[in-house]
């Protein structure tokens, strides 16, 4: 009998998993900050450009999986939550078989397109063309490994064992930085570095297979079969639509700015965007564990519990992301001046403030997005993206033409606000989530707190004072805010949950026991 037949989903488990996800992402980001200068100097502009393309292809290879990974997480969480473990291995095998086929197709496509990519699209300099072609061919051979690894990780997420998920994700993320850094030190060429990256991926894929073999009992025959593949593809098809459109929505503004303004304007826009985008580590870490948890609770018919988890997650995100966004709204210009100089502060001051507000709204939308996928309605989120794309294009073209990069920020913030509204309406209709739970009660106190804090931060930023004094004022306001949240906004259950969370991270315990 599997230890996951009786998975217990509770607040401490969700919070612990989310914290583990966030810690791994932050640690990987810090490693990039430390080793990136070495990689850039060692490789030079052209070869560094090629390795960044490899990073992008590795990160976005999941688009090729037709949503099978997301679908597997959902259906495996459903089955494990109700003790139907006999079907789980069949689902995993079906998904893996599909990923192998898709990976081979993707590998063949990349191999065929390599000469065109090197010569016509990337315009690689002639002295580097041979190395670039070899690099892409080595990467092509690893596409099946990347896709299969994604599905195995999705199955692990369904078991709520995010301690194991992150034990694999951490070295995988670090390898993207450490192997090129080591390659620079050892004088390796790019194909050898990519081969090293894929070797790490292969080892981690085998580790995940062993982990799953121990977590999920073997069955005498392959269950799932054709019906399993049909269900996975039906669900995953809509996920794929979102996976294709979402990056377009995220990066369309750069191309419109370059077309209507200048390439330099793209830099003035992208720099503050990359700063505020780091705030999304928090909701991304939370919803990656909420998605399988929601699926399990919904399958069990635990409506009150998933609604309680939904509103608690929204409230915690309001506080965590809202405080950080308030600081950026008040002191974003000063930060740009300190980090990138007065020219960026002048050109991008309004941009960082508008994007910070939009990112706060966008972070809240992660929760209903995860809920709709858990409810088996990825079609709705995909349709929302399809509706938003032409609207966003029209807004961008009009507002960039009128207000420059500030208009691009307004267009982006408007688009994510529309997306959040649509998602919360869908959560209300399909998940019986009352809008009052998000706008009233404990949440209303959090809204009022954030508005007061933002007002105080804006007032302090308007004062003429030395930099050190502004830093002292911000630190003091944040300290007072932390005390207020802990003593007033948090209830006894919240405080007890956080204390337990800290203990569980120091001494990890099995997620499902």
PDB file of N, CA, C and O in Angstrom, residues 449-488:
ATOM      1  N   UNK A 449      -4.436  47.973   5.555  1.00  0.00           N
ATOM      2  CA  UNK A 449      -3.051  48.018   6.022  1.00  0.00           C
ATOM      3  C   UNK A 449      -2.107  48.390   4.890  1.00  0.00           C
ATOM      4  O   UNK A 449      -1.212  49.244   5.045  1.00  0.00           O
ATOM      5  N   UNK A 450      -2.278  47.758   3.713  1.00  0.00           N
ATOM      6  CA  UNK A 450      -1.399  48.031   2.585  1.00  0.00           C
ATOM      7  C   UNK A 450      -1.528  49.476   2.108  1.00  0.00           C
ATOM      8  O   UNK A 450      -0.524  50.118   1.747  1.00  0.00           O
ATOM      9  N   UNK A 451      -2.739  50.010   2.099  1.00  0.00           N
ATOM     10  CA  UNK A 451      -2.925  51.392   1.659  1.00  0.00           C
ATOM     11  C   UNK A 451      -2.271  52.380   2.624  1.00  0.00           C
ATOM     12  O   UNK A 451      -1.639  53.353   2.197  1.00  0.00           O
ATOM     13  N   UNK A 452      -2.389  52.104   3.921  1.00  0.00           N
ATOM     14  CA  UNK A 452      -1.745  52.973   4.907  1.00  0.00           C
ATOM     15  C   UNK A 452      -0.223  52.883   4.776  1.00  0.00           C
ATOM     16  O   UNK A 452       0.481  53.901   4.790  1.00  0.00           O
ATOM     17  N   UNK A 453       0.300  51.659   4.645  1.00  0.00           N
ATOM     18  CA  UNK A 453       1.748  51.483   4.517  1.00  0.00           C
ATOM     19  C   UNK A 453       2.270  52.184   3.267  1.00  0.00           C
ATOM     20  O   UNK A 453       3.302  52.875   3.316  1.00  0.00           O
ATOM     21  N   UNK A 454       1.558  52.026   2.137  1.00  0.00           N
ATOM     22  CA  UNK A 454       1.990  52.682   0.902  1.00  0.00           C
ATOM     23  C   UNK A 454       1.985  54.199   1.062  1.00  0.00           C
ATOM     24  O   UNK A 454       2.901  54.882   0.593  1.00  0.00           O
ATOM     25  N   UNK A 455       0.971  54.720   1.746  1.00  0.00           N
ATOM     26  CA  UNK A 455       0.909  56.159   1.978  1.00  0.00           C
ATOM     27  C   UNK A 455       2.076  56.651   2.807  1.00  0.00           C
ATOM     28  O   UNK A 455       2.684  57.693   2.500  1.00  0.00           O
ATOM     29  N   UNK A 456       2.418  55.915   3.860  1.00  0.00           N
ATOM     30  CA  UNK A 456       3.542  56.308   4.709  1.00  0.00           C
ATOM     31  C   UNK A 456       4.864  56.225   3.956  1.00  0.00           C
ATOM     32  O   UNK A 456       5.734  57.102   4.104  1.00  0.00           O
ATOM     33  N   UNK A 457       5.035  55.182   3.136  1.00  0.00           N
ATOM     34  CA  UNK A 457       6.267  55.049   2.361  1.00  0.00           C
ATOM     35  C   UNK A 457       6.395  56.171   1.333  1.00  0.00           C
ATOM     36  O   UNK A 457       7.479  56.735   1.139  1.00  0.00           O
ATOM     37  N   UNK A 458       5.284  56.504   0.671  1.00  0.00           N
ATOM     38  CA  UNK A 458       5.317  57.605  -0.299  1.00  0.00           C
ATOM     39  C   UNK A 458       5.640  58.928   0.383  1.00  0.00           C
ATOM     40  O   UNK A 458       6.405  59.751  -0.148  1.00  0.00           O
ATOM     41  N   UNK A 459       5.067  59.145   1.569  1.00  0.00           N
ATOM     42  CA  UNK A 459       5.343  60.382   2.302  1.00  0.00           C
ATOM     43  C   UNK A 459       6.814  60.450   2.698  1.00  0.00           C
ATOM     44  O   UNK A 459       7.449  61.515   2.579  1.00  0.00           O
ATOM     45  N   UNK A 460       7.372  59.331   3.149  1.00  0.00           N
ATOM     46  CA  UNK A 460       8.784  59.342   3.545  1.00  0.00           C
ATOM     47  C   UNK A 460       9.692  59.560   2.339  1.00  0.00           C
ATOM     48  O   UNK A 460      10.729  60.230   2.431  1.00  0.00           O
ATOM     49  N   UNK A 461       9.302  59.003   1.180  1.00  0.00           N
ATOM     50  CA  UNK A 461      10.149  59.155  -0.013  1.00  0.00           C
ATOM     51  C   UNK A 461      10.158  60.593  -0.520  1.00  0.00           C
ATOM     52  O   UNK A 461      11.097  61.011  -1.204  1.00  0.00           O
ATOM     53  N   UNK A 462       9.100  61.354  -0.202  1.00  0.00           N
ATOM     54  CA  UNK A 462       9.022  62.749  -0.651  1.00  0.00           C
ATOM     55  C   UNK A 462       9.878  63.688   0.191  1.00  0.00           C
ATOM     56  O   UNK A 462      10.113  64.837  -0.199  1.00  0.00           O
ATOM     57  N   UNK A 463      10.349  63.216   1.339  1.00  0.00           N
ATOM     58  CA  UNK A 463      11.155  64.064   2.205  1.00  0.00           C
ATOM     59  C   UNK A 463      12.551  64.245   1.640  1.00  0.00           C
ATOM     60  O   UNK A 463      13.142  63.316   1.080  1.00  0.00           O
ATOM     61  N   UNK A 464      13.080  65.426   1.783  1.00  0.00           N
ATOM     62  CA  UNK A 464      14.462  65.692   1.382  1.00  0.00           C
ATOM     63  C   UNK A 464      15.375  65.282   2.531  1.00  0.00           C
ATOM     64  O   UNK A 464      15.391  65.910   3.588  1.00  0.00           O
ATOM     65  N   UNK A 465      16.105  64.203   2.313  1.00  0.00           N
ATOM     66  CA  UNK A 465      16.941  63.661   3.391  1.00  0.00           C
ATOM     67  C   UNK A 465      18.058  62.840   2.777  1.00  0.00           C
ATOM     68  O   UNK A 465      17.960  62.400   1.628  1.00  0.00           O
ATOM     69  N   UNK A 466      19.149  62.627   3.520  1.00  0.00           N
ATOM     70  CA  UNK A 466      20.243  61.783   3.017  1.00  0.00           C
ATOM     71  C   UNK A 466      19.757  60.353   2.760  1.00  0.00           C
ATOM     72  O   UNK A 466      18.756  59.897   3.331  1.00  0.00           O
ATOM     73  N   UNK A 467      20.498  59.647   1.918  1.00  0.00           N
ATOM     74  CA  UNK A 467      20.127  58.280   1.556  1.00  0.00           C
ATOM     75  C   UNK A 467      20.047  57.377   2.782  1.00  0.00           C
ATOM     76  O   UNK A 467      19.131  56.557   2.904  1.00  0.00           O
ATOM     77  N   UNK A 468      21.017  57.548   3.696  1.00  0.00           N
ATOM     78  CA  UNK A 468      21.026  56.671   4.870  1.00  0.00           C
ATOM     79  C   UNK A 468      19.793  56.884   5.727  1.00  0.00           C
ATOM     80  O   UNK A 468      19.265  55.930   6.320  1.00  0.00           O
ATOM     81  N   UNK A 469      19.287  58.110   5.775  1.00  0.00           N
ATOM     82  CA  UNK A 469      18.100  58.379   6.574  1.00  0.00           C
ATOM     83  C   UNK A 469      16.863  57.759   5.930  1.00  0.00           C
ATOM     84  O   UNK A 469      15.990  57.226   6.626  1.00  0.00           O
ATOM     85  N   UNK A 470      16.790  57.827   4.587  1.00  0.00           N
ATOM     86  CA  UNK A 470      15.677  57.151   3.899  1.00  0.00           C
ATOM     87  C   UNK A 470      15.721  55.646   4.173  1.00  0.00           C
ATOM     88  O   UNK A 470      14.677  55.021   4.398  1.00  0.00           O
ATOM     89  N   UNK A 471      16.909  55.070   4.131  1.00  0.00           N
ATOM     90  CA  UNK A 471      17.032  53.652   4.430  1.00  0.00           C
ATOM     91  C   UNK A 471      16.568  53.328   5.834  1.00  0.00           C
ATOM     92  O   UNK A 471      15.887  52.319   6.070  1.00  0.00           O
ATOM     93  N   UNK A 472      16.919  54.199   6.767  1.00  0.00           N
ATOM     94  CA  UNK A 472      16.490  54.002   8.155  1.00  0.00           C
ATOM     95  C   UNK A 472      14.967  54.100   8.275  1.00  0.00           C
ATOM     96  O   UNK A 472      14.334  53.314   8.987  1.00  0.00           O
ATOM     97  N   UNK A 473      14.352  55.073   7.560  1.00  0.00           N
ATOM     98  CA  UNK A 473      12.903  55.230   7.622  1.00  0.00           C
ATOM     99  C   UNK A 473      12.188  54.010   7.028  1.00  0.00           C
ATOM    100  O   UNK A 473      11.192  53.511   7.582  1.00  0.00           O
ATOM    101  N   UNK A 474      12.684  53.509   5.905  1.00  0.00           N
ATOM    102  CA  UNK A 474      12.065  52.331   5.288  1.00  0.00           C
ATOM    103  C   UNK A 474      12.185  51.125   6.217  1.00  0.00           C
ATOM    104  O   UNK A 474      11.208  50.386   6.427  1.00  0.00           O
ATOM    105  N   UNK A 475      13.375  50.923   6.764  1.00  0.00           N
ATOM    106  CA  UNK A 475      13.568  49.792   7.677  1.00  0.00           C
ATOM    107  C   UNK A 475      12.649  49.906   8.888  1.00  0.00           C
ATOM    108  O   UNK A 475      12.060  48.917   9.332  1.00  0.00           O
ATOM    109  N   UNK A 476      12.515  51.121   9.419  1.00  0.00           N
ATOM    110  CA  UNK A 476      11.641  51.315  10.570  1.00  0.00           C
ATOM    111  C   UNK A 476      10.177  51.042  10.241  1.00  0.00           C
ATOM    112  O   UNK A 476       9.457  50.386  11.009  1.00  0.00           O
ATOM    113  N   UNK A 477       9.717  51.547   9.085  1.00  0.00           N
ATOM    114  CA  UNK A 477       8.326  51.308   8.688  1.00  0.00           C
ATOM    115  C   UNK A 477       8.061  49.828   8.448  1.00  0.00           C
ATOM    116  O   UNK A 477       7.011  49.296   8.841  1.00  0.00           O
ATOM    117  N   UNK A 478       9.022  49.146   7.833  1.00  0.00           N
ATOM    118  CA  UNK A 478       8.832  47.713   7.586  1.00  0.00           C
ATOM    119  C   UNK A 478       8.848  46.916   8.883  1.00  0.00           C
ATOM    120  O   UNK A 478       8.101  45.929   9.027  1.00  0.00           O
ATOM    121  N   UNK A 479       9.676  47.334   9.833  1.00  0.00           N
ATOM    122  CA  UNK A 479       9.694  46.652  11.137  1.00  0.00           C
ATOM    123  C   UNK A 479       8.356  46.835  11.850  1.00  0.00           C
ATOM    124  O   UNK A 479       7.801  45.884  12.407  1.00  0.00           O
ATOM    125  N   UNK A 480       7.842  48.071  11.840  1.00  0.00           N
ATOM    126  CA  UNK A 480       6.533  48.310  12.447  1.00  0.00           C
ATOM    127  C   UNK A 480       5.437  47.536  11.729  1.00  0.00           C
ATOM    128  O   UNK A 480       4.512  47.005  12.363  1.00  0.00           O
ATOM    129  N   UNK A 481       5.536  47.466  10.390  1.00  0.00           N
ATOM    130  CA  UNK A 481       4.551  46.715   9.614  1.00  0.00           C
ATOM    131  C   UNK A 481       4.591  45.237   9.973  1.00  0.00           C
ATOM    132  O   UNK A 481       3.544  44.588  10.105  1.00  0.00           O
ATOM    133  N   UNK A 482       5.804  44.691  10.153  1.00  0.00           N
ATOM    134  CA  UNK A 482       5.922  43.277  10.511  1.00  0.00           C
ATOM    135  C   UNK A 482       5.287  42.997  11.869  1.00  0.00           C
ATOM    136  O   UNK A 482       4.590  41.989  12.056  1.00  0.00           O
ATOM    137  N   UNK A 483       5.519  43.899  12.824  1.00  0.00           N
ATOM    138  CA  UNK A 483       4.924  43.730  14.157  1.00  0.00           C
ATOM    139  C   UNK A 483       3.404  43.806  14.063  1.00  0.00           C
ATOM    140  O   UNK A 483       2.680  42.997  14.677  1.00  0.00           O
ATOM    141  N   UNK A 484       2.889  44.751  13.270  1.00  0.00           N
ATOM    142  CA  UNK A 484       1.439  44.903  13.135  1.00  0.00           C
ATOM    143  C   UNK A 484       0.816  43.659  12.492  1.00  0.00           C
ATOM    144  O   UNK A 484      -0.229  43.176  12.944  1.00  0.00           O
ATOM    145  N   UNK A 485       1.460  43.157  11.449  1.00  0.00           N
ATOM    146  CA  UNK A 485       0.941  41.958  10.784  1.00  0.00           C
ATOM    147  C   UNK A 485       0.924  40.784  11.753  1.00  0.00           C
ATOM    148  O   UNK A 485      -0.061  40.047  11.854  1.00  0.00           O
ATOM    149  N   UNK A 486       2.020  40.620  12.496  1.00  0.00           N
ATOM    150  CA  UNK A 486       2.130  39.475  13.410  1.00  0.00           C
ATOM    151  C   UNK A 486       1.140  39.576  14.561  1.00  0.00           C
ATOM    152  O   UNK A 486       0.503  38.587  14.915  1.00  0.00           O
ATOM    153  N   UNK A 487       1.000  40.764  15.117  1.00  0.00           N
ATOM    154  CA  UNK A 487       0.176  40.914  16.313  1.00  0.00           C
ATOM    155  C   UNK A 487      -1.298  41.170  16.016  1.00  0.00           C
ATOM    156  O   UNK A 487      -2.154  40.801  16.825  1.00  0.00           O
ATOM    157  N   UNK A 488      -1.597  41.824  14.883  1.00  0.00           N
ATOM    158  CA  UNK A 488      -2.982  42.248  14.621  1.00  0.00           C
ATOM    159  C   UNK A 488      -3.615  41.469  13.470  1.00  0.00           C
ATOM    160  O   UNK A 488      -4.704  40.903  13.619  1.00  0.00           O
TER     161      UNK A 488
END
